[in-house]
Amino acid sequence: MIRTFIPLAALLLAAGTATAQERPAQAVIDAYIKSTFGKASAEWQARIKPDDSLAVCNTTRNNPSSAESDAMLKRESARVVYPADGKFLGDWKKGYQVANNGRGGQFSDPPGTVAGGNCFACHQLDPKEVSYGTLGPSLAAYGKDRKYDPETIKDTYTKIYNSMAVVPCSNMPRFGVNKVLDEQQIKDVMAYLFDPESPVNK
Amino acid sequence: MKLPILGAAALAAVMIVAAGPLTAQSPPQDDSEKEIERYRQMLSDPFSNPGFLAVDRGEALWAEKRGAKNVSLEGCDLGEGPGKLEGAFAKLPRYFADADKVMDTEQRLLWCMDKLQGLDTKDVVLRRFSGPARASDMEDLVAFIANKSSEMKIQPQLSHPKEKEMAAVGEALFYTRGGVNDFSCATCHAEEGKRIRLQGLPNLSVKGKTAQETMGSWPTYRVSQSALRTMQHRLWDCYRQQRWPVPEYGSEALTALTVFLQKQAEGGEIKVPSIKR
């Protein structure tokens, strides 16, 4: 992936947060990153190389300008791959497994670990489940509240596949783009949100 | 220090309650969290905090003659002068002219082992984090050294240009996203009152009480791991949860983050070793 060069003007603009001090040059930051992560394999190195969108999120602390936001929405929307069969909903029971599984992507995970979506880490889903995080909004009754509307279903697929195609610099992982979840897993977790039988909608 | 029988029994109970898998994504249930809080209060008596056993082991290690030069660490300069321990930890990380580097406690200890004692630190680094039947010299030494700054205030050192650079880079790293989940420290530590599953997340993005209490309580005895842990271990564990590669022990980005966090925690009271879940 190509590293974006950020002109000084952009750096100054980025210092929007009250106490933020001026961001050192990217080359300086990169030297520190190399000292700490330089021994990791090429595959791991690639994972921490920001793509064009993430580079903007990093320098602006998730507050891209409106021009940057427009560019990001366009770029990220183009990366969404919709199911060839046009079906967005799989099996909600398997979707629960995906939502509940927080494994995958950690250096402590054994090779071949099936990654989950870890949705419960950040969202309330099944209102009966007490162990849920609050970094994201509650998704309880998500499908029911949206009357299982087909347009909304497609938009939510987009959201899960690539959160930044909907919200620039979203704090939610880009599950499809970063290949954390495959198409079937996304369909299953979609069903967990949109199947009327799913505990999410009970 | 001795571990009273009662304390040991209580701790064994906590360990059973808290002995979940180490993955932070499968935290203990609400009830065990409450149980732990109850035991934590019981354990506020420092004589029953096993972290103090690490302090004692560290004290012995500090005075032990080791390495090719067969000398102790007592001549090691942690920033306040050779062998001066009182208050040294409160000002670490800091710039050391002899190494021309900003170092945290652990980097400085490794430097002293190498330069002063002529000790081959390979084995020490291999045992940087203790485990079952594997003691860690580093954890014990840090416990001892940090305890000598207990009840003092965190005093970040930011006058040298390299210290300033560390703080600035640490701040940038705090907001640097990456890994398969696009996480940065800020994803989990930049808002008030958030939690991941059931675990509360301290907001470290602003100066003040939360940052002070957080930084003032490391090193800590982690009941769930039955081990004394240092900031190096905490950052290693957070980078794991961040889905980043394994961070090199005692390396620049970790020290930069520590300088930044100490800056956020300026003036906080150090009470260590503490005891935590």
Coordinates of C-alpha atoms in Angstrom, one line a residue:
Chain A
M1 CA 0.0 0.0 0.0
I2 CA 1.1 3.5 -0.7
R3 CA 2.0 5.8 2.2
T4 CA 0.5 9.2 1.9
F5 CA 2.7 12.2 2.4
I6 CA 1.0 14.8 4.6
P7 CA 2.1 18.4 4.0
L8 CA 2.8 20.5 7.1
A9 CA -0.3 22.6 6.6
A10 CA -2.4 19.5 7.0
L11 CA -0.5 18.6 10.2
L12 CA -1.3 22.0 11.7
L13 CA -4.9 21.7 10.7
A14 CA -4.9 18.3 12.4
A15 CA -4.0 19.9 15.7
G16 CA -7.7 20.5 16.4
T17 CA -7.8 18.7 19.7
A18 CA -7.3 21.2 22.5
T19 CA -4.2 19.8 24.2
A20 CA -2.7 18.1 21.2
Q21 CA 0.9 19.1 20.6
E22 CA 2.3 19.3 17.1
R23 CA 2.6 15.9 15.5
P24 CA 6.2 14.9 14.8
A25 CA 7.2 14.2 11.2
Q26 CA 5.9 10.8 10.0
A27 CA 9.5 9.7 9.4
V28 CA 10.3 10.2 13.1
I29 CA 7.2 8.3 14.2
D30 CA 8.0 5.5 11.7
A31 CA 11.5 5.2 13.1
Y32 CA 10.0 4.5 16.6
I33 CA 7.6 2.0 15.1
K34 CA 10.5 0.2 13.3
S35 CA 12.4 0.0 16.6
T36 CA 9.5 -1.7 18.3
F37 CA 7.9 -3.7 15.5
G38 CA 10.7 -4.0 13.0
K39 CA 11.4 -7.7 13.8
A40 CA 7.8 -8.8 12.9
S41 CA 7.3 -10.8 9.7
A42 CA 6.4 -9.0 6.4
E43 CA 2.8 -10.1 6.8
W44 CA 2.6 -8.4 10.2
Q45 CA 4.4 -5.3 9.0
A46 CA 1.8 -5.0 6.2
R47 CA -0.9 -5.0 8.8
I48 CA 0.4 -1.9 10.5
K49 CA 1.1 0.1 7.3
P50 CA -1.8 2.5 7.1
D51 CA -3.7 2.6 3.9
D52 CA -4.7 6.0 2.4
S53 CA -7.8 6.3 4.6
L54 CA -6.1 5.2 7.8
A55 CA -3.2 7.6 7.1
V56 CA -5.8 10.5 7.1
C57 CA -7.5 9.2 10.3
N58 CA -4.1 9.0 12.0
T59 CA -3.0 12.6 11.2
T60 CA -6.4 14.1 11.9
R61 CA -7.2 11.9 14.9
N62 CA -10.3 10.7 13.2
N63 CA -11.5 14.2 12.3
P64 CA -10.9 14.4 8.5
S65 CA -11.8 17.6 6.7
S66 CA -15.0 17.5 4.6
A67 CA -12.9 17.1 1.5
E68 CA -11.0 14.3 3.0
S69 CA -14.2 12.7 4.2
D70 CA -15.8 12.9 0.7
A71 CA -12.7 11.3 -0.8
M72 CA -12.7 8.6 1.9
L73 CA -16.3 7.7 1.5
K74 CA -15.8 7.4 -2.3
R75 CA -12.6 5.3 -1.9
E76 CA -14.0 3.0 0.8
S77 CA -17.4 2.5 -1.0
A78 CA -15.5 1.2 -4.0
R79 CA -14.0 -1.5 -1.9
V80 CA -17.2 -3.1 -0.8
V81 CA -17.9 -6.4 -2.4
Y82 CA -21.6 -7.4 -2.3
P83 CA -22.7 -11.1 -2.4
A84 CA -23.0 -12.3 -6.0
D85 CA -26.2 -14.1 -5.2
G86 CA -27.8 -10.9 -3.9
K87 CA -28.7 -12.5 -0.6
F88 CA -27.6 -10.6 2.5
L89 CA -29.0 -12.8 5.3
G90 CA -27.5 -16.1 6.4
D91 CA -28.1 -18.2 9.6
W92 CA -28.7 -16.1 12.8
K93 CA -27.5 -18.9 15.0
K94 CA -24.1 -19.0 13.3
G95 CA -24.3 -15.2 13.3
Y96 CA -24.4 -15.3 17.1
Q97 CA -21.1 -17.3 17.1
V98 CA -19.5 -14.6 14.9
A99 CA -20.8 -11.8 17.1
N100 CA -19.7 -13.5 20.3
N101 CA -16.2 -14.6 19.1
G102 CA -13.4 -12.2 20.0
R103 CA -10.6 -14.3 18.8
G104 CA -8.4 -13.8 15.8
G105 CA -5.7 -11.3 14.8
Q106 CA -3.8 -11.4 18.1
F107 CA -0.1 -12.5 18.1
S108 CA -1.1 -14.9 20.8
D109 CA -3.6 -16.7 18.6
P110 CA -2.5 -20.1 17.3
P111 CA -2.2 -20.3 13.5
G112 CA -5.5 -21.1 11.8
T113 CA -7.6 -19.4 14.5
V114 CA -11.0 -18.6 13.1
A115 CA -11.5 -14.9 13.6
G116 CA -14.8 -13.6 15.0
G117 CA -16.5 -10.2 14.7
N118 CA -16.3 -9.5 18.4
C119 CA -19.5 -7.3 18.1
F120 CA -20.4 -7.9 21.8
A121 CA -17.1 -6.2 22.7
C122 CA -18.5 -2.9 21.6
H123 CA -22.3 -3.3 21.1
Q124 CA -25.3 -4.5 23.0
L125 CA -27.1 -7.0 20.8
D126 CA -29.3 -9.6 22.5
P127 CA -30.8 -7.6 25.4
K128 CA -30.5 -10.7 27.7
E129 CA -26.8 -10.8 27.3
V130 CA -25.2 -8.8 30.2
S131 CA -21.6 -8.9 29.0
Y132 CA -21.4 -6.3 26.3
G133 CA -19.2 -3.2 25.7
T134 CA -20.2 0.4 25.0
L135 CA -17.7 1.7 22.5
G136 CA -20.5 1.4 19.9
P137 CA -24.3 2.1 20.1
S138 CA -26.8 -0.5 21.2
L139 CA -28.0 -2.7 18.4
A140 CA -30.8 -4.3 20.4
A141 CA -33.9 -4.7 18.3
Y142 CA -31.9 -3.5 15.3
G143 CA -33.9 -5.3 12.6
K144 CA -37.3 -4.9 14.2
D145 CA -36.8 -1.2 14.8
R146 CA -36.0 -0.8 11.1
K147 CA -39.0 -2.9 10.0
Y148 CA -36.6 -5.4 8.3
D149 CA -36.4 -2.8 5.4
P150 CA -34.5 -4.2 2.4
E151 CA -32.7 -0.9 1.7
T152 CA -31.5 -0.7 5.3
I153 CA -30.4 -4.3 5.1
K154 CA -28.2 -3.5 2.2
D155 CA -26.8 -0.4 4.0
T156 CA -26.0 -2.5 7.0
Y157 CA -24.1 -5.0 4.9
T158 CA -22.1 -2.1 3.6
K159 CA -21.5 -0.9 7.2
I160 CA -20.2 -4.3 8.4
Y161 CA -18.2 -5.0 5.3
N162 CA -16.6 -1.5 5.4
S163 CA -17.5 0.8 8.3
M164 CA -15.6 3.7 6.6
A165 CA -17.8 3.5 3.5
V166 CA -20.5 4.9 5.8
V167 CA -18.7 6.9 8.6
P168 CA -15.3 8.3 7.7
C169 CA -12.6 7.1 10.2
S170 CA -15.2 5.0 12.0
N171 CA -13.8 3.3 15.1
M172 CA -15.5 0.1 14.0
P173 CA -13.3 -2.4 12.3
R174 CA -13.6 -2.8 8.5
F175 CA -14.4 -6.5 8.7
G176 CA -14.7 -7.3 5.0
V177 CA -12.0 -5.0 3.7
N178 CA -9.5 -6.2 6.2
K179 CA -10.5 -9.8 5.6
V180 CA -11.4 -10.4 9.2
L181 CA -14.8 -11.9 8.3
D182 CA -15.6 -13.7 5.0
E183 CA -18.8 -13.2 3.1
Q184 CA -20.7 -16.1 4.8
Q185 CA -19.8 -14.8 8.3
I186 CA -21.0 -11.4 7.4
K187 CA -24.3 -12.8 6.1
D188 CA -24.7 -14.8 9.3
V189 CA -24.1 -11.9 11.5
M190 CA -26.5 -9.8 9.3
A191 CA -29.1 -12.5 10.0
Y192 CA -28.4 -12.1 13.7
L193 CA -29.3 -8.4 13.3
F194 CA -32.2 -8.9 10.9
D195 CA -33.9 -12.3 11.4
P196 CA -37.2 -11.8 13.3
E197 CA -36.3 -15.0 15.1
S198 CA -33.0 -13.7 16.3
P199 CA -32.8 -12.9 20.1
V200 CA -31.7 -9.4 19.0
N201 CA -35.2 -8.7 17.8
K202 CA -37.1 -10.5 20.7
Chain B
M1 CA 7.7 -9.2 53.7
K2 CA 5.7 -12.0 54.9
L3 CA 2.4 -13.2 53.5
P4 CA 0.0 -13.8 56.4
I5 CA -1.9 -17.1 56.1
L6 CA -5.2 -15.3 55.9
G7 CA -4.1 -13.2 53.0
A8 CA -2.8 -16.2 51.2
A9 CA -6.1 -18.1 51.6
A10 CA -8.1 -15.1 50.4
L11 CA -5.8 -14.8 47.4
A12 CA -6.1 -18.4 46.5
A13 CA -9.9 -17.8 46.4
V14 CA -9.5 -14.7 44.2
M15 CA -7.3 -16.6 41.8
I16 CA -9.9 -19.3 41.4
V17 CA -12.6 -16.7 40.7
A18 CA -10.4 -14.6 38.5
A19 CA -8.5 -17.4 36.7
G20 CA -10.1 -16.8 33.4
P21 CA -8.3 -17.2 30.2
L22 CA -5.9 -14.3 29.6
T23 CA -7.7 -13.1 26.5
A24 CA -9.3 -9.8 27.4
Q25 CA -12.1 -10.6 25.1
S26 CA -13.4 -13.2 27.5
P27 CA -13.6 -11.3 30.7
P28 CA -14.9 -12.6 34.0
Q29 CA -18.5 -12.3 34.7
D30 CA -20.0 -9.4 36.7
D31 CA -20.2 -11.4 39.9
S32 CA -16.6 -12.4 39.9
E33 CA -15.7 -8.7 39.3
K34 CA -17.6 -7.9 42.5
E35 CA -15.9 -10.7 44.4
I36 CA -12.5 -9.5 43.3
E37 CA -13.4 -6.0 44.5
R38 CA -14.3 -7.4 47.9
Y39 CA -11.0 -9.3 48.1
R40 CA -9.2 -6.2 46.8
Q41 CA -10.5 -4.3 49.8
M42 CA -9.4 -7.1 52.1
L43 CA -6.0 -7.0 50.4
S44 CA -5.5 -3.3 50.8
D45 CA -3.3 -4.3 53.7
P46 CA 0.1 -4.2 52.1
F47 CA 1.4 -7.1 54.1
S48 CA -1.0 -9.4 52.2
N49 CA -0.2 -8.1 48.7
P50 CA 2.1 -10.7 47.1
G51 CA 3.6 -7.9 45.1
F52 CA 5.7 -7.2 48.1
L53 CA 7.3 -10.6 47.8
A54 CA 8.6 -9.3 44.4
V55 CA 9.9 -6.2 46.2
D56 CA 11.9 -8.4 48.6
R57 CA 13.3 -10.5 45.8
G58 CA 14.2 -7.4 43.9
E59 CA 16.0 -6.0 46.9
A60 CA 18.1 -9.1 47.1
L61 CA 18.8 -9.1 43.3
W62 CA 19.8 -5.4 43.5
A63 CA 22.6 -6.3 46.0
E64 CA 23.7 -9.5 44.4
K65 CA 27.1 -9.6 42.8
R66 CA 26.6 -10.9 39.2
G67 CA 28.1 -10.9 35.7
A68 CA 31.6 -11.0 34.3
K69 CA 32.6 -8.1 36.6
N70 CA 31.0 -9.7 39.7
V71 CA 29.5 -6.5 41.0
S72 CA 26.0 -5.7 42.3
L73 CA 23.6 -3.2 40.7
E74 CA 24.2 -0.8 43.7
G75 CA 26.4 1.4 41.5
C76 CA 23.6 1.7 38.8
D77 CA 22.5 5.3 38.1
L78 CA 18.8 5.4 37.6
G79 CA 18.9 9.2 37.1
E80 CA 19.3 10.5 40.6
G81 CA 23.0 9.3 41.0
P82 CA 24.7 5.9 41.4
G83 CA 22.8 3.7 43.8
K84 CA 20.2 6.5 44.6
L85 CA 16.8 4.8 44.6
E86 CA 14.6 7.2 46.5
G87 CA 12.4 9.0 44.0
A88 CA 14.2 7.7 40.9
F89 CA 11.2 5.8 39.6
A90 CA 9.0 8.9 39.9
K91 CA 11.1 10.6 37.2
L92 CA 11.5 7.7 34.8
P93 CA 11.6 7.5 31.8
R94 CA 14.3 10.2 31.4
Y95 CA 17.3 11.1 29.3
F96 CA 20.6 9.5 30.2
A97 CA 23.7 11.3 28.9
D98 CA 26.0 8.2 29.2
A99 CA 23.7 6.3 26.8
D100 CA 22.5 9.4 24.9
K101 CA 19.0 7.9 25.1
V102 CA 15.7 8.3 26.9
M103 CA 15.2 5.1 28.9
D104 CA 12.5 3.6 31.1
T105 CA 13.3 1.7 34.2
E106 CA 13.6 -1.6 32.4
Q107 CA 15.8 -0.3 29.6
R108 CA 18.0 1.4 32.2
L109 CA 18.3 -1.8 34.3
L110 CA 19.4 -3.8 31.2
W111 CA 21.9 -1.1 30.4
C112 CA 23.4 -1.3 33.9
M113 CA 23.4 -5.1 33.8
D114 CA 25.4 -5.0 30.6
K115 CA 27.7 -2.0 31.2
L116 CA 28.2 -2.3 35.0
Q117 CA 28.0 -6.0 35.7
G118 CA 29.0 -7.4 32.4
L119 CA 26.0 -9.6 32.6
D120 CA 24.7 -11.4 29.5
T121 CA 21.2 -10.1 29.5
K122 CA 19.8 -12.6 27.0
D123 CA 18.5 -14.9 29.7
V124 CA 17.2 -11.9 31.7
V125 CA 15.2 -10.7 28.7
L126 CA 14.0 -14.2 28.0
R127 CA 12.5 -14.2 31.5
R128 CA 11.2 -10.6 31.2
F129 CA 7.7 -11.8 32.1
S130 CA 7.4 -14.4 34.8
G131 CA 5.3 -17.5 34.4
P132 CA 4.6 -20.7 36.3
A133 CA 8.0 -21.8 37.6
R134 CA 9.7 -19.0 35.8
A135 CA 10.9 -16.1 37.9
S136 CA 11.5 -12.7 36.3
D137 CA 14.5 -10.6 37.5
M138 CA 13.1 -7.6 35.7
E139 CA 9.7 -7.7 37.4
D140 CA 11.3 -8.2 40.8
L141 CA 13.8 -5.4 40.3
V142 CA 11.1 -3.0 39.0
A143 CA 8.9 -3.8 42.0
F144 CA 11.8 -3.0 44.4
I145 CA 12.8 0.2 42.6
A146 CA 9.3 1.5 42.1
N147 CA 8.4 0.9 45.7
K148 CA 11.2 3.3 46.6
S149 CA 9.1 6.1 45.0
S150 CA 5.9 5.0 46.7
E151 CA 3.9 7.9 48.1
M152 CA 5.8 10.3 45.8
K153 CA 4.4 12.2 42.9
I154 CA 4.8 11.3 39.2
Q155 CA 7.3 13.8 37.8
P156 CA 7.6 13.5 34.0
Q157 CA 11.0 14.7 32.7
L158 CA 10.4 16.8 29.7
S159 CA 13.3 19.3 29.5
H160 CA 15.7 17.5 27.3
P161 CA 14.9 17.7 23.5
K162 CA 14.9 13.9 23.3
E163 CA 12.4 13.7 26.2
K164 CA 10.2 16.2 24.4
E165 CA 10.5 14.1 21.2
M166 CA 9.5 11.0 23.1
A167 CA 6.4 12.7 24.6
A168 CA 5.3 14.0 21.1
V169 CA 5.9 10.6 19.4
G170 CA 4.2 8.8 22.3
E171 CA 1.2 11.0 21.8
A172 CA 1.1 10.4 18.0
L173 CA 1.5 6.6 18.6
F174 CA -1.5 6.7 21.0
Y175 CA -3.6 7.8 18.0
T176 CA -1.9 5.6 15.4
R177 CA -4.4 3.0 14.1
G178 CA -3.5 -0.3 12.4
G179 CA -3.7 -4.0 12.5
V180 CA -6.6 -6.0 11.1
N181 CA -9.1 -4.1 13.3
D182 CA -7.8 -0.6 12.6
F183 CA -7.3 -0.1 16.4
S184 CA -5.2 2.4 18.2
C185 CA -4.8 3.0 21.9
A186 CA -7.4 5.8 21.5
T187 CA -10.0 3.4 20.2
C188 CA -10.2 1.9 23.7
H189 CA -8.8 4.7 25.9
A190 CA -10.1 8.1 24.6
E191 CA -13.6 8.3 26.0
E192 CA -15.1 8.6 29.5
G193 CA -17.0 5.7 31.0
K194 CA -16.6 3.2 28.2
R195 CA -16.1 -0.5 28.6
I196 CA -15.1 -3.4 26.3
R197 CA -17.4 -6.3 27.3
L198 CA -17.4 -5.8 31.0
Q199 CA -14.0 -4.3 31.5
G200 CA -13.9 -0.6 32.3
L201 CA -11.5 1.4 30.0
P202 CA -9.6 4.3 31.5
N203 CA -9.6 7.4 29.4
L204 CA -5.9 8.2 29.0
S205 CA -6.3 10.8 26.4
V206 CA -6.8 13.6 28.9
K207 CA -4.6 14.7 31.8
G208 CA -6.0 14.2 35.3
K209 CA -7.3 11.8 37.9
T210 CA -7.9 8.7 35.7
A211 CA -4.4 8.9 34.1
Q212 CA -2.8 9.6 37.5
E213 CA -4.5 6.7 39.3
T214 CA -3.7 4.4 36.4
M215 CA 0.0 5.3 36.1
G216 CA 0.4 5.6 39.8
S217 CA -0.6 2.0 40.3
W218 CA 2.0 0.3 38.1
P219 CA 3.8 -2.0 38.7
T220 CA 1.0 -4.1 40.1
Y221 CA 0.3 -7.6 41.3
R222 CA -2.2 -9.0 38.7
V223 CA -4.3 -11.5 40.6
S224 CA -5.6 -13.1 37.4
Q225 CA -2.1 -13.8 36.3
S226 CA -0.6 -14.5 39.8
A227 CA 2.3 -12.3 38.9
L228 CA 3.7 -8.8 39.4
R229 CA 3.5 -7.0 36.1
T230 CA 5.2 -3.8 34.9
M231 CA 4.2 -1.2 32.4
Q232 CA 6.2 -3.1 29.7
H233 CA 3.9 -6.0 30.2
R234 CA 0.7 -3.8 30.2
L235 CA 1.7 -2.3 26.9
W236 CA 2.6 -5.7 25.4
D237 CA -0.8 -6.9 26.4
C238 CA -2.6 -3.9 25.0
Y239 CA -0.7 -4.1 21.7
R240 CA -1.9 -7.7 21.6
Q241 CA -5.5 -6.6 22.0
Q242 CA -4.8 -3.9 19.5
R243 CA -3.9 -6.8 17.0
W244 CA -0.5 -5.3 16.4
P245 CA 2.7 -7.4 16.1
V246 CA 4.6 -8.4 19.2
P247 CA 6.4 -5.3 20.5
E248 CA 10.1 -5.6 21.2
Y249 CA 10.8 -5.5 25.0
G250 CA 12.4 -2.2 26.1
S251 CA 12.1 -0.6 22.7
E252 CA 11.5 3.0 21.7
A253 CA 7.8 3.1 20.9
L254 CA 7.0 1.6 24.3
T255 CA 9.1 4.1 26.1
A256 CA 7.6 7.0 24.1
L257 CA 4.1 5.8 25.1
T258 CA 5.2 5.6 28.7
V259 CA 6.6 9.2 28.6
F260 CA 3.3 10.4 27.1
L261 CA 1.3 8.5 29.7
Q262 CA 3.4 9.8 32.5
K263 CA 2.9 13.3 31.2
Q264 CA -0.9 12.7 31.3
A265 CA -0.5 11.5 34.9
E266 CA 1.8 14.3 36.1
G267 CA 1.4 14.9 39.8
G268 CA -0.3 11.6 40.5
E269 CA 0.6 9.7 43.6
I270 CA 2.6 6.6 43.2
K271 CA 1.3 3.7 45.4
V272 CA 3.1 0.6 44.3
P273 CA 3.1 -2.3 44.0
S274 CA -0.7 -2.1 43.8
I275 CA -3.0 -5.1 43.3
K276 CA -5.4 -5.5 40.4
R277 CA -7.5 -7.9 38.7

